[in-house]
CSV table of C-alpha atoms and ligand atoms in Angstrom, one decimal:
chain,number,residue,atom,x,y,z
A,765,MET,CA,-33.8,-67.0,104.7
A,766,ALA,CA,-31.3,-69.2,106.7
A,767,GLN,CA,-31.3,-71.4,104.0
A,768,GLY,CA,-30.3,-68.7,101.3
A,769,LEU,CA,-27.5,-67.6,103.5
A,770,ILE,CA,-26.0,-70.9,103.8
A,771,GLY,CA,-26.3,-72.1,100.2
A,772,THR,CA,-22.8,-71.8,99.9
A,773,VAL,CA,-21.8,-74.6,103.0
A,774,GLY,CA,-22.5,-77.1,100.3
A,775,HIS,CA,-19.3,-76.2,98.3
A,776,SER,CA,-17.5,-77.4,101.2
A,777,LYS,CA,-19.2,-81.2,100.3
A,778,ASN,CA,-17.6,-80.5,96.3
A,779,PHE,CA,-13.8,-81.3,98.6
A,780,ASP,CA,-15.3,-84.7,99.1
A,781,ILE,CA,-16.3,-85.8,96.1
A,782,ASP,CA,-13.1,-87.3,93.1
A,783,ALA,CA,-13.3,-87.2,89.8
A,784,PRO,CA,-13.5,-91.4,89.2
A,785,SER,CA,-16.1,-91.5,91.9
A,786,LEU,CA,-18.0,-88.9,90.3
A,787,ARG,CA,-18.1,-90.6,87.1
A,788,LYS,CA,-19.2,-94.0,88.3
A,789,ALA,CA,-21.5,-92.5,89.9
A,790,SER,CA,-22.8,-90.5,86.7
A,791,PRO,CA,-22.0,-92.6,83.6
A,792,VAL,CA,-23.8,-90.1,81.1
A,793,ILE,CA,-21.1,-88.0,81.2
A,794,ASP,CA,-19.0,-89.7,78.0
A,795,LEU,CA,-19.2,-89.7,74.8
A,796,PHE,CA,-22.9,-88.3,72.6
A,797,PRO,CA,-23.5,-86.9,76.4
A,798,THR,CA,-27.1,-84.5,74.7
A,799,ARG,CA,-28.2,-88.0,73.3
A,800,ILE,CA,-28.1,-90.0,76.5
A,801,ILE,CA,-28.4,-87.6,79.4
A,802,CYS,CA,-31.9,-87.1,77.1
A,803,ARG,CA,-32.2,-90.6,76.3
A,804,ARG,CA,-32.2,-91.5,80.4
A,805,ALA,CA,-33.9,-88.3,81.3
A,806,ASN,CA,-37.0,-89.3,79.5
A,807,CYS,CA,-36.9,-85.9,77.9
A,808,THR,CA,-40.9,-85.6,77.7
A,809,PRO,CA,-42.2,-82.1,76.6
A,810,SER,CA,-44.2,-81.7,80.4
A,811,ARG,CA,-40.3,-82.0,82.1
A,812,ILE,CA,-38.4,-80.2,79.2
A,813,LEU,CA,-41.7,-77.3,80.2
A,814,LEU,CA,-40.1,-78.0,84.1
A,815,ILE,CA,-36.7,-77.5,83.2
A,816,CYS,CA,-37.6,-74.4,82.4
A,817,THR,CA,-39.9,-73.1,84.8
A,818,LEU,CA,-36.8,-73.5,87.1
A,819,SER,CA,-34.8,-72.0,85.2
A,820,LEU,CA,-36.6,-69.4,85.3
A,821,ALA,CA,-37.3,-69.9,88.8
A,822,ALA,CA,-33.7,-68.5,89.4
A,823,CYS,CA,-34.0,-65.4,88.3
A,824,SER,CA,-35.6,-64.5,91.5
A,825,GLY,CA,-33.5,-64.6,94.8
A,826,PRO,CA,-31.5,-62.2,96.9
A,827,GLN,CA,-28.5,-62.8,94.4
A,828,SER,CA,-30.1,-62.0,91.1
A,829,SER,CA,-29.3,-58.9,88.9
A,830,LEU,CA,-32.9,-60.2,87.3
A,831,ASP,CA,-34.3,-59.2,90.7
A,832,PRO,CA,-33.4,-56.0,90.8
A,833,ALA,CA,-32.9,-54.4,94.6
A,834,GLY,CA,-31.4,-50.6,93.2
A,835,HIS,CA,-31.3,-47.8,90.3
A,836,ALA,CA,-27.7,-49.6,88.2
A,837,ALA,CA,-29.2,-53.0,89.2
A,838,GLU,CA,-32.6,-52.4,87.1
A,839,GLU,CA,-30.5,-50.9,84.5
A,840,ILE,CA,-28.8,-53.5,83.8
A,841,ALA,CA,-31.2,-56.0,83.8
A,842,GLU,CA,-33.3,-54.0,81.2
A,843,ILE,CA,-30.1,-54.1,79.1
A,844,PHE,CA,-30.0,-57.8,79.4
A,845,TRP,CA,-33.6,-58.4,78.3
A,846,TRP,CA,-33.8,-56.3,75.3
A,847,MET,CA,-30.5,-58.3,74.5
A,848,THR,CA,-31.9,-61.2,75.1
A,849,ALA,CA,-35.2,-60.5,72.8
A,850,GLY,CA,-32.6,-59.4,70.2
A,851,GLY,CA,-30.8,-62.3,70.5
A,852,ILE,CA,-33.9,-64.5,70.5
A,853,PHE,CA,-35.0,-62.0,67.0
A,854,ILE,CA,-32.3,-62.6,65.3
A,855,TRP,CA,-32.0,-66.4,66.0
A,856,ILE,CA,-36.0,-67.5,65.0
A,857,ALA,CA,-35.1,-65.2,61.5
A,858,VAL,CA,-31.8,-67.1,61.2
A,859,ILE,CA,-33.9,-69.8,61.1
A,860,ALA,CA,-36.4,-68.8,58.8
A,861,LEU,CA,-34.1,-68.2,56.1
A,862,THR,CA,-32.1,-71.4,56.7
A,863,VAL,CA,-35.8,-73.6,56.4
A,864,TYR,CA,-36.9,-71.6,53.3
A,865,ALA,CA,-32.9,-71.8,51.8
A,866,VAL,CA,-33.5,-75.6,52.3
A,867,ARG,CA,-37.1,-76.1,50.9
A,868,THR,CA,-36.5,-73.4,48.1
A,869,PRO,CA,-35.3,-74.8,44.7
A,870,PRO,CA,-32.2,-73.2,43.6
A,871,GLU,CA,-32.9,-71.9,40.8
A,872,SER,CA,-36.6,-70.1,41.8
A,873,HIS,CA,-34.3,-66.8,42.6
A,874,SER,CA,-32.1,-64.7,40.2
A,875,GLN,CA,-28.1,-64.8,40.4
A,876,ARG,CA,-28.9,-61.2,41.0
A,877,ARG,CA,-31.1,-61.0,43.7
A,878,THR,CA,-29.0,-64.7,45.2
A,879,SER,CA,-26.2,-61.7,46.0
A,880,TYR,CA,-28.8,-58.5,47.8
A,881,LEU,CA,-30.0,-61.5,49.6
A,882,ILE,CA,-26.2,-62.6,50.5
A,883,ILE,CA,-24.6,-58.9,50.9
A,884,GLY,CA,-27.8,-57.5,52.8
A,885,GLY,CA,-28.7,-60.7,55.3
A,886,GLY,CA,-25.1,-61.4,55.9
A,887,ALA,CA,-23.8,-57.8,56.3
A,888,VAL,CA,-25.8,-55.0,55.5
A,889,ILE,CA,-28.8,-56.2,58.2
A,890,PRO,CA,-25.6,-57.6,61.2
A,891,THR,CA,-23.2,-53.8,60.8
A,892,VAL,CA,-26.9,-52.4,61.2
A,893,VAL,CA,-27.8,-54.5,64.4
A,894,LEU,CA,-25.1,-55.0,66.4
A,895,THR,CA,-24.2,-51.4,66.2
A,896,VAL,CA,-27.2,-50.4,67.2
A,897,LEU,CA,-26.9,-53.3,70.1
A,898,LEU,CA,-24.1,-51.7,71.2
A,899,ILE,CA,-24.5,-48.2,71.5
A,900,TYR,CA,-27.7,-49.6,73.0
A,901,GLY,CA,-25.5,-51.4,75.3
A,902,LEU,CA,-22.7,-49.1,75.9
A,903,ALA,CA,-25.0,-45.5,76.6
A,904,PRO,CA,-25.4,-46.3,80.2
A,905,ILE,CA,-21.8,-47.1,81.0
A,906,PRO,CA,-21.3,-42.9,82.3
A,907,ARG,CA,-24.7,-43.6,84.5
A,908,LEU,CA,-23.4,-47.1,85.9
A,909,LEU,CA,-19.8,-45.0,87.0
A,910,ALA,CA,-20.8,-42.2,87.6
A,911,PRO,CA,-19.5,-41.0,91.4
A,912,ALA,CA,-22.0,-40.7,94.3
A,913,PRO,CA,-23.5,-37.0,95.4
A,914,GLU,CA,-21.3,-35.2,97.5
A,915,GLY,CA,-21.9,-36.1,100.9
A,916,SER,CA,-22.8,-39.4,100.3
A,917,LEU,CA,-22.3,-41.8,102.8
A,918,LYS,CA,-18.8,-43.8,102.2
A,919,VAL,CA,-18.4,-47.8,103.3
A,920,PHE,CA,-14.7,-48.6,102.0
A,921,VAL,CA,-14.5,-52.5,101.9
A,922,SER,CA,-11.3,-54.0,101.3
A,923,GLY,CA,-11.0,-57.6,100.1
A,924,GLU,CA,-9.0,-60.1,102.1
A,925,GLN,CA,-8.5,-63.8,101.7
A,926,TRP,CA,-11.0,-64.6,102.2
A,927,TRP,CA,-13.3,-62.3,103.6
A,928,TRP,CA,-14.5,-58.4,103.9
A,929,ARG,CA,-12.7,-55.7,105.9
A,930,ILE,CA,-15.6,-53.1,105.9
A,931,ARG,CA,-15.4,-49.3,107.5
A,932,TYR,CA,-18.2,-47.0,107.3
A,933,GLU,CA,-16.8,-43.3,107.7
A,934,MET,CA,-19.4,-40.9,109.0
A,935,PRO,CA,-19.6,-37.6,108.1
A,936,GLN,CA,-17.8,-35.9,111.5
A,937,GLY,CA,-14.9,-38.3,110.5
A,938,GLU,CA,-16.0,-41.3,113.4
A,939,THR,CA,-15.3,-45.2,111.6
A,940,VAL,CA,-16.8,-47.7,112.1
A,941,VAL,CA,-15.0,-51.1,111.4
A,942,LEU,CA,-17.1,-54.9,110.7
A,943,ALA,CA,-16.4,-57.7,108.8
A,944,ASN,CA,-18.7,-59.7,106.3
A,945,GLU,CA,-21.6,-57.3,106.0
A,946,ILE,CA,-23.1,-53.8,105.0
A,947,ARG,CA,-25.9,-52.5,105.6
A,948,LEU,CA,-27.7,-49.0,103.8
A,949,ALA,CA,-30.4,-47.3,103.6
A,950,VAL,CA,-33.2,-48.0,101.5
A,951,GLY,CA,-32.8,-44.7,98.3
A,952,GLU,CA,-29.8,-43.3,99.8
A,953,PRO,CA,-26.9,-43.4,97.3
A,954,VAL,CA,-23.9,-44.6,98.6
A,955,GLU,CA,-20.0,-44.8,97.5
A,956,PHE,CA,-17.7,-47.8,97.4
A,957,ARG,CA,-14.0,-47.4,97.6
A,958,LEU,CA,-12.7,-50.5,97.7
A,959,ASP,CA,-9.2,-52.1,97.4
A,960,SER,CA,-7.3,-55.2,98.5
A,961,PRO,CA,-3.7,-55.6,100.1
A,962,ASP,CA,-3.0,-58.8,98.3
A,963,VAL,CA,-4.7,-60.4,95.0
A,964,ILE,CA,-7.7,-59.1,92.9
A,965,HIS,CA,-10.9,-59.9,93.9
A,966,SER,CA,-14.5,-58.3,92.4
A,967,PHE,CA,-17.1,-56.6,94.6
A,968,TRP,CA,-20.5,-57.7,92.9
A,969,ILE,CA,-23.6,-57.0,95.1
A,970,PRO,CA,-25.5,-58.5,92.0
A,971,SER,CA,-29.5,-57.4,93.4
A,972,LEU,CA,-28.0,-53.9,93.7
A,973,GLY,CA,-25.6,-53.0,90.7
A,974,GLY,CA,-22.4,-54.0,88.7
A,975,LYS,CA,-19.3,-56.0,89.8
A,976,ILE,CA,-15.8,-53.9,90.0
A,977,ASP,CA,-12.6,-55.0,90.4
A,978,MET,CA,-10.5,-54.7,93.5
A,979,ILE,CA,-7.1,-54.1,93.2
A,980,PRO,CA,-4.0,-54.1,95.1
A,981,GLY,CA,-2.4,-50.5,94.9
A,982,ARG,CA,-5.8,-48.5,93.8
A,983,VAL,CA,-8.8,-47.6,95.1
A,984,THR,CA,-11.6,-48.5,93.1
A,985,ARG,CA,-15.2,-46.6,93.3
A,986,LEU,CA,-18.5,-47.9,92.9
A,987,ALA,CA,-22.0,-46.4,93.5
A,988,LEU,CA,-25.1,-47.9,94.2
A,989,THR,CA,-28.7,-46.6,95.4
A,990,PRO,CA,-30.2,-49.7,96.6
A,991,THR,CA,-34.6,-48.9,95.8
A,992,LYS,CA,-35.9,-52.0,98.2
A,993,THR,CA,-35.7,-52.9,101.8
A,994,GLY,CA,-34.3,-56.5,102.3
A,995,VAL,CA,-31.5,-59.3,102.5
A,996,PHE,CA,-29.1,-59.8,99.6
A,997,ARG,CA,-26.2,-61.3,98.9
A,998,GLY,CA,-22.7,-60.2,98.0
A,999,ALA,CA,-20.5,-62.3,96.1
A,1000,CYS,CA,-16.4,-62.0,95.1
A,1001,ALA,CA,-16.2,-62.0,90.9
A,1002,GLU,CA,-13.0,-62.9,90.5
A,1003,TYR,CA,-11.3,-66.4,91.2
A,1004,CYS,CA,-8.8,-64.9,94.0
A,1005,GLY,CA,-7.6,-68.6,95.4
A,1006,THR,CA,-8.5,-72.0,97.6
A,1007,SER,CA,-11.6,-70.4,98.8
A,1008,HIS,CA,-12.7,-67.3,96.1
A,1009,ALA,CA,-16.1,-69.5,96.4
A,1010,LEU,CA,-16.3,-69.1,100.1
A,1011,MET,CA,-16.1,-65.7,100.0
A,1012,ASN,CA,-19.6,-63.7,99.8
A,1013,PHE,CA,-21.0,-61.4,102.5
A,1014,ASP,CA,-24.8,-60.3,103.6
A,1015,VAL,CA,-25.9,-57.0,102.5
A,1016,VAL,CA,-29.0,-55.7,104.4
A,1017,VAL,CA,-30.8,-52.8,102.9
A,1018,HIS,CA,-33.4,-51.2,105.8
A,1019,GLU,CA,-35.1,-48.2,106.0
A,1020,LYS,CA,-33.3,-45.1,107.1
A,1021,GLU,CA,-34.6,-45.2,110.6
A,1022,ASP,CA,-33.3,-48.1,111.5
A,1023,PHE,CA,-29.8,-47.7,109.4
A,1024,ALA,CA,-29.0,-45.2,111.2
A,1025,ARG,CA,-30.1,-46.8,114.7
A,1026,TRP,CA,-28.0,-50.2,113.2
A,1027,LEU,CA,-25.2,-47.7,112.4
A,1028,ALA,CA,-24.6,-45.5,115.8
A,1029,HIS,CA,-25.2,-48.9,117.9
A,1030,GLN,CA,-22.0,-50.9,115.6
A,1031,GLN,CA,-20.1,-47.9,116.9
A,1032,THR,CA,-20.5,-48.5,120.5
A,1033,PRO,CA,-18.3,-50.7,122.1
A,1034,ALA,CA,-19.3,-54.2,122.7
A,1035,LEU,CA,-21.6,-55.3,126.1
A,1036,PRO,CA,-20.7,-58.3,128.3
A,1037,SER,CA,-22.9,-60.7,127.6
A,1038,SER,CA,-25.5,-62.5,130.4
A,1039,ALA,CA,-25.2,-66.0,128.5
A,1040,PRO,CA,-24.6,-69.0,130.4
A,1041,GLY,CA,-20.6,-69.7,130.1
A,1042,ALA,CA,-20.3,-66.2,128.1
A,1043,ALA,CA,-17.6,-64.9,131.1
A,1044,ARG,CA,-15.5,-68.4,131.0
A,1045,GLY,CA,-15.7,-68.5,127.2
A,1046,GLU,CA,-14.3,-64.9,127.0
A,1047,GLU,CA,-11.5,-65.4,129.1
A,1048,LEU,CA,-10.8,-68.2,127.4
A,1049,PHE,CA,-10.6,-65.7,124.1
A,1050,LEU,CA,-8.2,-63.9,125.5
A,1051,ALA,CA,-6.4,-66.6,127.0
A,1052,ASN,CA,-5.7,-68.5,123.6
A,1053,GLY,CA,-4.2,-65.1,122.0
A,1054,CYS,CA,-7.7,-65.2,119.4
A,1055,GLY,CA,-7.5,-60.7,120.8
A,1056,ALA,CA,-3.2,-60.9,118.4
A,1057,CYS,CA,-5.8,-61.1,115.3
A,1058,HIS,CA,-8.9,-59.7,116.3
A,1059,MET,CA,-10.8,-57.2,118.3
A,1060,VAL,CA,-13.2,-56.6,119.9
A,1061,ARG,CA,-13.8,-52.8,121.0
A,1062,GLY,CA,-14.1,-52.6,124.7
A,1063,THR,CA,-11.9,-55.4,125.6
A,1064,PRO,CA,-8.2,-56.1,125.5
A,1065,ALA,CA,-9.0,-58.2,122.4
A,1066,ASN,CA,-7.1,-55.1,119.7
A,1067,GLY,CA,-5.8,-57.2,116.9
A,1068,VAL,CA,-6.4,-56.1,113.7
A,1069,VAL,CA,-5.0,-59.1,111.3
A,1070,GLY,CA,-9.1,-61.1,111.0
A,1071,PRO,CA,-12.2,-59.7,111.3
A,1072,ASP,CA,-13.2,-56.9,113.8
A,1073,LEU,CA,-15.7,-59.4,117.0
A,1074,THR,CA,-16.8,-56.1,118.2
A,1075,HIS,CA,-20.7,-56.8,117.6
A,1076,ILE,CA,-19.9,-60.3,115.8
A,1077,GLY,CA,-23.5,-61.7,117.8
A,1078,SER,CA,-25.6,-59.6,115.3
A,1079,ARG,CA,-24.8,-59.9,111.8
A,1080,LEU,CA,-26.5,-62.8,110.1
A,1081,SER,CA,-23.5,-65.0,108.8
A,1082,ILE,CA,-19.9,-66.2,109.5
A,1083,GLY,CA,-16.8,-67.3,107.8
A,1084,ALA,CA,-17.7,-64.6,105.5
A,1085,GLY,CA,-21.0,-66.0,104.2
A,1086,THR,CA,-20.2,-69.4,105.3
A,1087,LEU,CA,-22.2,-70.6,107.9
A,1088,PRO,CA,-24.9,-70.0,109.7
A,1089,ASN,CA,-24.2,-67.2,112.8
A,1090,GLU,CA,-25.1,-69.3,115.4
A,1091,VAL,CA,-23.7,-71.5,118.4
A,1092,GLU,CA,-22.9,-75.1,116.6
A,1093,ALA,CA,-21.5,-73.1,113.3
A,1094,LEU,CA,-19.1,-71.2,116.0
A,1095,VAL,CA,-18.1,-74.4,117.7
A,1096,ARG,CA,-17.1,-76.2,113.8
A,1097,TRP,CA,-15.8,-72.6,112.5
A,1098,ILE,CA,-13.3,-72.3,115.6
A,1099,GLY,CA,-12.2,-75.8,116.0
A,1100,ARG,CA,-12.3,-76.9,112.3
A,1101,THR,CA,-11.3,-73.7,110.0
A,1102,GLU,CA,-9.3,-75.3,107.7
A,1103,HIS,CA,-12.5,-77.7,107.5
A,1104,THR,CA,-14.8,-75.3,106.8
A,1105,LYS,CA,-12.6,-72.6,104.2
A,1106,PRO,CA,-9.5,-74.6,102.7
A,1107,GLY,CA,-7.0,-71.6,102.4
A,1108,VAL,CA,-7.4,-69.7,105.5
A,1109,LEU,CA,-5.3,-67.9,107.3
A,1110,MET,CA,-7.0,-68.7,110.6
A,1111,PRO,CA,-5.5,-71.7,112.5
A,1112,HIS,CA,-7.7,-74.1,114.3
A,1113,PHE,CA,-8.3,-74.5,117.8
A,1114,GLY,CA,-9.4,-78.4,117.5
A,1115,MET,CA,-7.0,-79.3,120.3
A,1116,LEU,CA,-8.9,-77.5,122.5
A,1117,PRO,CA,-12.1,-79.1,124.7
A,1118,GLU,CA,-15.4,-79.3,122.8
A,1119,GLU,CA,-16.5,-77.7,126.2
A,1120,GLU,CA,-14.2,-74.7,125.6
A,1121,LEU,CA,-15.6,-74.7,121.7
A,1122,ARG,CA,-18.9,-74.0,123.1
A,1123,ALA,CA,-18.5,-71.1,125.6
A,1124,MET,CA,-16.1,-69.2,122.8
A,1125,ALA,CA,-19.0,-69.7,121.0
A,1126,VAL,CA,-21.3,-68.5,122.7
A,1127,TYR,CA,-19.3,-65.6,124.1
A,1128,LEU,CA,-19.4,-64.1,120.4
A,1129,LYS,CA,-22.5,-65.6,119.6
A,1130,GLY,CA,-23.6,-63.2,122.8
A,1131,LEU,CA,-21.7,-59.9,121.0
A,1132,LYS,CA,-24.5,-58.7,119.7
B,147,CUA,CU1,-12.5,-62.0,96.2
B,147,CUA,CU2,-12.9,-64.6,94.9
């Protein structure tokens, strides 16, 4: 799973690759690419079969809309498969007719029969098929856009550059704030209320349902119901700036009791960690001004510009799904933020000695 969570780490490496060296390394990006690629890759039937199998393997996983774990995603996947089946059927019919037309001598059909074939095959059948597919594709939209039932859990998500501010609102009015991680109860509908302070993002949890834009000055809504427990991955689906591809989040779907326990824990302030060096890490965290941007409830750190770090140690990843939540990764993040997430607003603290960075990382990892 850790591998899945740190999947985007590879993106940061892309910044080191320049186009000329890529071309030099892969001369197949040239004229007649398909022919050259095929010749060099030695496309045998077994290799083509292997590629197809690997492509199908991508249909599952924590971020696949074809491996649904929610009501809306199930409906969308069903539409996809019917549309795909329809597309394959039409493709086969067109190819069969083309082969027939090439092999049949023109004089074997009368002018009248040919006209019927052209009008029928070129206008009537496509109109009927496309109308049926359009109606079938549009019919579920009212259900997919329907609000969650009255009394459902409300989660407010704000798309920041480039992370997610998450706020749970309880029925009694209390709130819980966290970042880059959403936890839900299986079978329980949830209403997301989405906005953004500056640029347009798009909120998407492919395993649970469709995507919806987060627009500055507006609140958009999305109701989802998870049907399976597990860890899924959400992403920003609208280009929003330099680190758009490094803006992800984890979605954990629990059994109801576990979810209630987690939510109750998130409401509590941070507990001091007993890990060696954590106390010194807290001193350094406060002395270096981290509390001006970050909140750690129960400590003097009360900033609201950056992500709330009260229980950061319990999250699955850091840097909005960019790195695994480990001490080493926290050291890298604090010391080299810009290298990990280009364009990030958080300044790097690489001027601090390694030992101090490590103490802060241990402190943060201890905030369970
Ligand atoms: Cu936020 Cu793309």
